[in-house]
Coordinates of C-alpha atoms in Angstrom, one line a residue:
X82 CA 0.2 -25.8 -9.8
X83 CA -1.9 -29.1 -9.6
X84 CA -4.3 -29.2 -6.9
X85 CA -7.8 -28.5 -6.9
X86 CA -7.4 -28.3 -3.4
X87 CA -6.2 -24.7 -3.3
X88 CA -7.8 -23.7 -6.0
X89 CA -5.1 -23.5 -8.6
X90 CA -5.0 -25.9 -12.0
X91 CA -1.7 -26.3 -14.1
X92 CA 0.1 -22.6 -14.4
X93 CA -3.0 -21.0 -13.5
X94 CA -5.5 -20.0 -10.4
X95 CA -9.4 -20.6 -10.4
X96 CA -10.9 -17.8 -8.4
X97 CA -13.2 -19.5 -5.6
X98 CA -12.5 -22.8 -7.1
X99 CA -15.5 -22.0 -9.2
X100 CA -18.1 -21.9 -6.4
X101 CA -19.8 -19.6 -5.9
X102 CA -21.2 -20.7 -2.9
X103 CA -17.4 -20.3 -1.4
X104 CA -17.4 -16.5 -2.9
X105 CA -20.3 -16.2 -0.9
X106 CA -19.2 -17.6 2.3
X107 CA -15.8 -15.7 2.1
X108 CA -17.9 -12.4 1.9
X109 CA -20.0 -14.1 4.9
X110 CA -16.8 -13.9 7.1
X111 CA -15.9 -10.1 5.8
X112 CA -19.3 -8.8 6.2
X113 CA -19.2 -10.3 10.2
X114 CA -15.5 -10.4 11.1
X115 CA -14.3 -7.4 13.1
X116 CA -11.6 -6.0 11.4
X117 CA -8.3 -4.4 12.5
X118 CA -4.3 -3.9 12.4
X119 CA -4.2 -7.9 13.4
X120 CA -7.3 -8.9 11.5
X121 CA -6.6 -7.0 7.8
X122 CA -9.5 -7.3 5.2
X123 CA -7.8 -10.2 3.3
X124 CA -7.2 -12.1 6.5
X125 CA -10.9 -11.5 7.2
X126 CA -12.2 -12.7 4.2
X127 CA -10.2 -15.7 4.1
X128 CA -11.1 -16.7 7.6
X129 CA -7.5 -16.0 9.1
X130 CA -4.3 -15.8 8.1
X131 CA -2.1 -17.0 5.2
X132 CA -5.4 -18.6 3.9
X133 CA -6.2 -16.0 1.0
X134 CA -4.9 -17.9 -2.1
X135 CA -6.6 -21.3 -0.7
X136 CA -9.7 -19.8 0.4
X137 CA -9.8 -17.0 -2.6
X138 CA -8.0 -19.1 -5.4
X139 CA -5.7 -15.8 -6.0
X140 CA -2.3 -15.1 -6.0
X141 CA -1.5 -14.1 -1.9
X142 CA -0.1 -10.6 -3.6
X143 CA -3.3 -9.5 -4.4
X144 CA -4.4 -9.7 -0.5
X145 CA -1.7 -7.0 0.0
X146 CA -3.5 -4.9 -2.9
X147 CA -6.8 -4.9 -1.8
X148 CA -5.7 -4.5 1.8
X149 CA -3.9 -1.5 0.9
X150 CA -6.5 0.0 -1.2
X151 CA -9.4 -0.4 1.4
X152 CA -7.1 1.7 4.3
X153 CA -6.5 3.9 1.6
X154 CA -9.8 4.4 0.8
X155 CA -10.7 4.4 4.4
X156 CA -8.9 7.7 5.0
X157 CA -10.2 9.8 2.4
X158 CA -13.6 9.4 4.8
X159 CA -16.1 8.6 2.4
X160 CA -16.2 5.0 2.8
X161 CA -15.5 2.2 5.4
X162 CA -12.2 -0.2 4.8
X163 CA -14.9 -3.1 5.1
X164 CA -17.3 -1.6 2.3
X165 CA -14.0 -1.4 0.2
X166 CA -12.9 -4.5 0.7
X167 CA -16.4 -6.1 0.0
X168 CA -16.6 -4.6 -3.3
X169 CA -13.7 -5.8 -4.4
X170 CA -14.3 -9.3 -3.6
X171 CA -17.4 -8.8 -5.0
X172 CA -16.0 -7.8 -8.1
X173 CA -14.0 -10.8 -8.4
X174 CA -15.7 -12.9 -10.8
X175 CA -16.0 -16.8 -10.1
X176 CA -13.7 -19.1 -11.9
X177 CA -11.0 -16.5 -13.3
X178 CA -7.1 -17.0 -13.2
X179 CA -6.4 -13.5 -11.2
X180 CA -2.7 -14.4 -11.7
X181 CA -1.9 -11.9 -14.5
X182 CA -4.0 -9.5 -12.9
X183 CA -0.9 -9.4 -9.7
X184 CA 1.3 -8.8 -12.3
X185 CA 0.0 -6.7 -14.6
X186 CA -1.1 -4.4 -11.8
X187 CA 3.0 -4.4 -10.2
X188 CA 3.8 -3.0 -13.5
X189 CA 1.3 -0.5 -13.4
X190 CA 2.9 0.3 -9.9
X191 CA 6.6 0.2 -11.1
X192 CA 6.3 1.9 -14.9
X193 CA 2.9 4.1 -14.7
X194 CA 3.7 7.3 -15.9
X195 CA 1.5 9.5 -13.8
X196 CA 2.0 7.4 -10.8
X197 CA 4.8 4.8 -10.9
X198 CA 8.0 4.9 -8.9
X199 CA 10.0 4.5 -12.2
X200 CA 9.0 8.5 -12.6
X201 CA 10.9 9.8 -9.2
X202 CA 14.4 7.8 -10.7
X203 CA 15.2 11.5 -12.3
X204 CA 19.0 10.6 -12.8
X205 CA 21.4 8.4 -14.6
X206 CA 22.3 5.5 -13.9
X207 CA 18.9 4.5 -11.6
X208 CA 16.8 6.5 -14.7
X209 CA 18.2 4.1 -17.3
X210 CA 17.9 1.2 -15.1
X211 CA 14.1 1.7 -14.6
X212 CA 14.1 1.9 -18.3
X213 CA 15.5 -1.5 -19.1
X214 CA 13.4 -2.7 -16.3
X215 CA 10.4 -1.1 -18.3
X216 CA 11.8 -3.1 -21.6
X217 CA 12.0 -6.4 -19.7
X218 CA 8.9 -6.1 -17.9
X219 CA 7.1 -5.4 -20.9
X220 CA 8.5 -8.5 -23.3
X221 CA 7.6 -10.6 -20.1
X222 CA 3.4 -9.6 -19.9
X223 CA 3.9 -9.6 -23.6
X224 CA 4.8 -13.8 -23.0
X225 CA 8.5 -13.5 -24.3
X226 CA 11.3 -15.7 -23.6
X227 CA 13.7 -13.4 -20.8
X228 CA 17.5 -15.0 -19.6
X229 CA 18.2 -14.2 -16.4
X230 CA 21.0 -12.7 -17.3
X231 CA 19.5 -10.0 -18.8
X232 CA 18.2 -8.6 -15.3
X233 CA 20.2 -5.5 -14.3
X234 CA 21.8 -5.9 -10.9
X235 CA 22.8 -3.5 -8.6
X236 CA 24.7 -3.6 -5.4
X237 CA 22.2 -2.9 -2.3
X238 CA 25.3 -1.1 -0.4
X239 CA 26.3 1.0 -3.7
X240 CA 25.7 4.6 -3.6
X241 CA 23.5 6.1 -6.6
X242 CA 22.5 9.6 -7.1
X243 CA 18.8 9.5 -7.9
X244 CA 18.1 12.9 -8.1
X245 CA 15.8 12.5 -5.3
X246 CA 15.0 16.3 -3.0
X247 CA 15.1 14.1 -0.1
X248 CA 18.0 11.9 0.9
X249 CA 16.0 9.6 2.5
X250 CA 13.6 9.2 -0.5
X251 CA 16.7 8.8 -2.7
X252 CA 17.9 5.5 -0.6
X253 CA 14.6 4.2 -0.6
X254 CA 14.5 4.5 -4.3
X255 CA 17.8 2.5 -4.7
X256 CA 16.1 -0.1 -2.0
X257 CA 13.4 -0.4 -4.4
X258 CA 14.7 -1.0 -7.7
X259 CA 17.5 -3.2 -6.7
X260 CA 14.8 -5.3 -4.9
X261 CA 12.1 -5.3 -8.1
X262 CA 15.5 -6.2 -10.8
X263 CA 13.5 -9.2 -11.4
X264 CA 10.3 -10.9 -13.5
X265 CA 6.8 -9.9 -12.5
X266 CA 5.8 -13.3 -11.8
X267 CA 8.4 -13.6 -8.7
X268 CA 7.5 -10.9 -6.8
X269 CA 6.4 -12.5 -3.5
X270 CA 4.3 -10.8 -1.0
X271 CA 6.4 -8.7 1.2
X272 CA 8.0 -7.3 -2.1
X273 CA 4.3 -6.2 -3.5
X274 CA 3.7 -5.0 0.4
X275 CA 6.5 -2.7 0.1
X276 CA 5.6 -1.5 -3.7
X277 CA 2.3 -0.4 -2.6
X278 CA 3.2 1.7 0.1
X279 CA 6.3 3.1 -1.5
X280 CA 4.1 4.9 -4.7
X281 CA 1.1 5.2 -2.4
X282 CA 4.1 7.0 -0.5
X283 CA 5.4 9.1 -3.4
X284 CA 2.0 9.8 -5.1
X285 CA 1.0 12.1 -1.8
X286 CA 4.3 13.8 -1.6
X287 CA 4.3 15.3 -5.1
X288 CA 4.2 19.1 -5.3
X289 CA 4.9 19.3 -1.0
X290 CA 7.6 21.7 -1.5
X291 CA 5.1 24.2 -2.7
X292 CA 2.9 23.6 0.7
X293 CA 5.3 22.9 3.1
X294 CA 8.8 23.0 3.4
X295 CA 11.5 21.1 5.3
X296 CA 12.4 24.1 7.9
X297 CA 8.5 24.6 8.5
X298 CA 8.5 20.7 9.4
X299 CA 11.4 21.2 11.6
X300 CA 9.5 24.1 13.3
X301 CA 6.5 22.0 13.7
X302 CA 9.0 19.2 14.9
X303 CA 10.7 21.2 17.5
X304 CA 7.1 22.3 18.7
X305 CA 5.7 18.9 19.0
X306 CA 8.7 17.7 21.1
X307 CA 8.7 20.3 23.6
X308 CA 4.6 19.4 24.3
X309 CA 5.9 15.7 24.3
X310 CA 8.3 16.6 27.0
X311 CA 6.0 18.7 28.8
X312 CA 3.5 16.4 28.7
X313 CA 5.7 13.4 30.7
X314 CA 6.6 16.5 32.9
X315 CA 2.6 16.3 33.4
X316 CA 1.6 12.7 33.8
X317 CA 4.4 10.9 34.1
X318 CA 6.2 8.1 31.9
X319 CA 3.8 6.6 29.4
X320 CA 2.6 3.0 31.3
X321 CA 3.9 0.0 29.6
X322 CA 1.1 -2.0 27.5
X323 CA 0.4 -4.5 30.2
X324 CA -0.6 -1.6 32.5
X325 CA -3.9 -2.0 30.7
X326 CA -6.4 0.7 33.0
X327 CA -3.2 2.9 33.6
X328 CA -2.3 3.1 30.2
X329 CA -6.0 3.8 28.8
X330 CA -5.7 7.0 31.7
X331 CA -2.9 8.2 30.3
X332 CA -3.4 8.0 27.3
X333 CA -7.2 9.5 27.3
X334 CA -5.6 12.4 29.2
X335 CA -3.0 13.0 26.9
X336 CA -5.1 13.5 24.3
X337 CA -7.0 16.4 26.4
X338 CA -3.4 18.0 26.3
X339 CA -2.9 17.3 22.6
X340 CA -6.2 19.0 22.4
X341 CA -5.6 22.3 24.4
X342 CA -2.2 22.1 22.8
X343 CA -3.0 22.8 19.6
X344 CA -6.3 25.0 19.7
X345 CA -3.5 27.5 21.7
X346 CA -0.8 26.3 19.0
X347 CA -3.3 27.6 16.1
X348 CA -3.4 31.0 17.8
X349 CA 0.0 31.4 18.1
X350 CA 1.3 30.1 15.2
X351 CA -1.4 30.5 12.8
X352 CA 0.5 30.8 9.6
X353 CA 2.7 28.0 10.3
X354 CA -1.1 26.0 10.7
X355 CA -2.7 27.8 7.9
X356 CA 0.4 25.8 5.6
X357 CA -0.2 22.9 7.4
X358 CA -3.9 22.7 6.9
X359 CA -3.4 23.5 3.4
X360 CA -0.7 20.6 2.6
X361 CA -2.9 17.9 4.7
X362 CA -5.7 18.7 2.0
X363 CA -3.6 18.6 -1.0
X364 CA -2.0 15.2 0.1
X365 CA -5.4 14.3 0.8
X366 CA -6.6 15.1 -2.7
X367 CA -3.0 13.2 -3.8
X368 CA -4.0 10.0 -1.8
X369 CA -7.9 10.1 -3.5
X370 CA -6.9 10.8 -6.6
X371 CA -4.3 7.8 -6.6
X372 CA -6.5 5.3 -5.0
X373 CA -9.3 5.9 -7.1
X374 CA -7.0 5.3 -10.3
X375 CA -5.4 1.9 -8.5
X376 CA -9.1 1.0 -8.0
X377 CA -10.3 1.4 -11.6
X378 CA -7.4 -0.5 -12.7
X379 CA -7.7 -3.3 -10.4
X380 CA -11.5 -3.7 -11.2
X381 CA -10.9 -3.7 -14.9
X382 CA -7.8 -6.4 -14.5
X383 CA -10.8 -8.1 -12.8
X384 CA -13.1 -8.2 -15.8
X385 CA -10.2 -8.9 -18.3
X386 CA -9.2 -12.2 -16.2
X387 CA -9.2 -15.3 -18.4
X388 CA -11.9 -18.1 -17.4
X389 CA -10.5 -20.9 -16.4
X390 CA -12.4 -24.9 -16.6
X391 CA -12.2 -26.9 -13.6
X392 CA -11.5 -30.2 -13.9
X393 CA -14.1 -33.5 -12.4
X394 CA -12.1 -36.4 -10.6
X395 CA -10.6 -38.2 -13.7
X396 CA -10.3 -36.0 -16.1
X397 CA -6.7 -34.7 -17.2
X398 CA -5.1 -31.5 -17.5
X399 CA -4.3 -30.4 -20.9

């Protein structure tokens, strides 16, 4: 990486091209821009989309971080996705290569061992492949020399047991390792998109079989559908999305039945909502507790960042 231009200088990145008038003015947009599902904080900040690392001068993998953290955050009701995100491009000092900081924070998601995915992978052979994974990982932050051929590979369409309680989470363990069987460095956006929301996933389903079990979800399941079905008996099919008056009505008066649905649900079935109510606060607490330990690591990978010089016209790279 040569070019001032986006902000990156010769195996490195310079945070905000060492301005920091353009820190400023990326804040600027976040503080004013209106954000949303098709307008995520990174997008915001960088003035639309797939403009983060030029804008920023950070790896694009690190949009997908703070994006995730700030919705996160958001749901634990204590603080707005746009105050998250401004703090954390706040924090990003001026003139930093964030680069190992992308990395060094995949690990964290990968190998942690009170919240990485390499903890679930509670049978051979997936257990030992997470470990060699946690070996290679390691010699690479630690700047060692790593052949390829010393990445484990496994077969995408090969079954492994993982020991997982649900099927589904087993699979999407396999998914995961074969697709992270690789260096730090080459993990591309939609890979650190999917690691994210896979232990932010897993962190708020640990201890769920002691608040709710599978046959109470099927109960709540089988409860839910019947209002569903009664509720089309009601109003009708839902209007397609271009139907845009017809389909705020029906949807504002579906909610009035969702409503009445449930206060007469609570009644009825009060100790299948008393379990409910009791799991949705301890995944809650899950979700809190995890964010609040991805955000102390991500701010203190932001402090640790190595300062990088910028160059004037003329001068060389050494």
């Amino acid at each position: 990486m040569t070019s001032l231009g986006t902000h990156t200088i010769a195996n490195g990145w310079i945070s905000f091209a060492a301005d920091p008038g353009q820190k400023e003015r990326c804040l600027a947009r976040l503080r004013e821009g209106e954000l949303g599902p098709d307008n995520q904080p990174s997008d915001c900040a960088a003035g639309g989309k797939h403009r983060f690392s030029d804008e920023l001068g950070v790896p694009e993998t690190l949009a997908v971080v703070i994006d995730v953290l700030c919705w996160l955050r958001q749901s634990e009701g204590k603080i707005s996705a746009r105050a998250q995100a401004i703090d954390l491009i706040e924090a990003i000092p001026v003139g930093v290569d964030l680069g190992p900081a992308s990395q060094r924070y995949a690990h964290w998601l990968l190998h942690d061992t009170q919240w990485g995915i390499a903890q679930y992978c509670a049978t051979e052979p997936l257990k030992g492949v997470a470990a060699r994974l946690k070996v290679l990982h390691d010699k690479e932050l630690a700047g060692l020399a790593i052949d390829d051929s010393e990445w484990p590979v496994l077969a995408p369409d090969t079954p492994i047991e993982t020991g997982a309680a649900d099927e589904e989470d087993g699979r999407h363990l396999e998914d995961l390792f074969a697709s992270f069987a690789t260096p730090l460095q080459r993990i591309d956006v939609e890979q650190m998109g999917r690691l994210c929301g896979a232990v932010a996933y897993f962190a708020g389903e640990q201890a769920r079989s002691d608040f709710w079990t599978d046959s109470e979800q099927r109960q709540m399941d089988d409860l839910y559908g019947a209002f569903c079905v009664s509720t089309e008996q009601i109003l009708g099919p839902r209007p397609p999305p271009q139907q845009t008056a017809e389909l705020k009505d029906w949807i504002r008066h579906e909610q009035a039945l969702d409503a009445a649905w449930e206060k007469q649900m609570r009644q009825q079935q009060w100790q299948l909502w008393r379990r409910w109510d009791a799991w949705g606060e301890k995944q809650a607490a899950l979700y809190a507790a995890f964010n609040g330990a991805a955000v102390d690591l991500i701010l203190s990978l932001f402090k640790q960042a190595p300062r990088r010089d910028v160059l004037t016209p003329g001068q060389q790279l050494h």
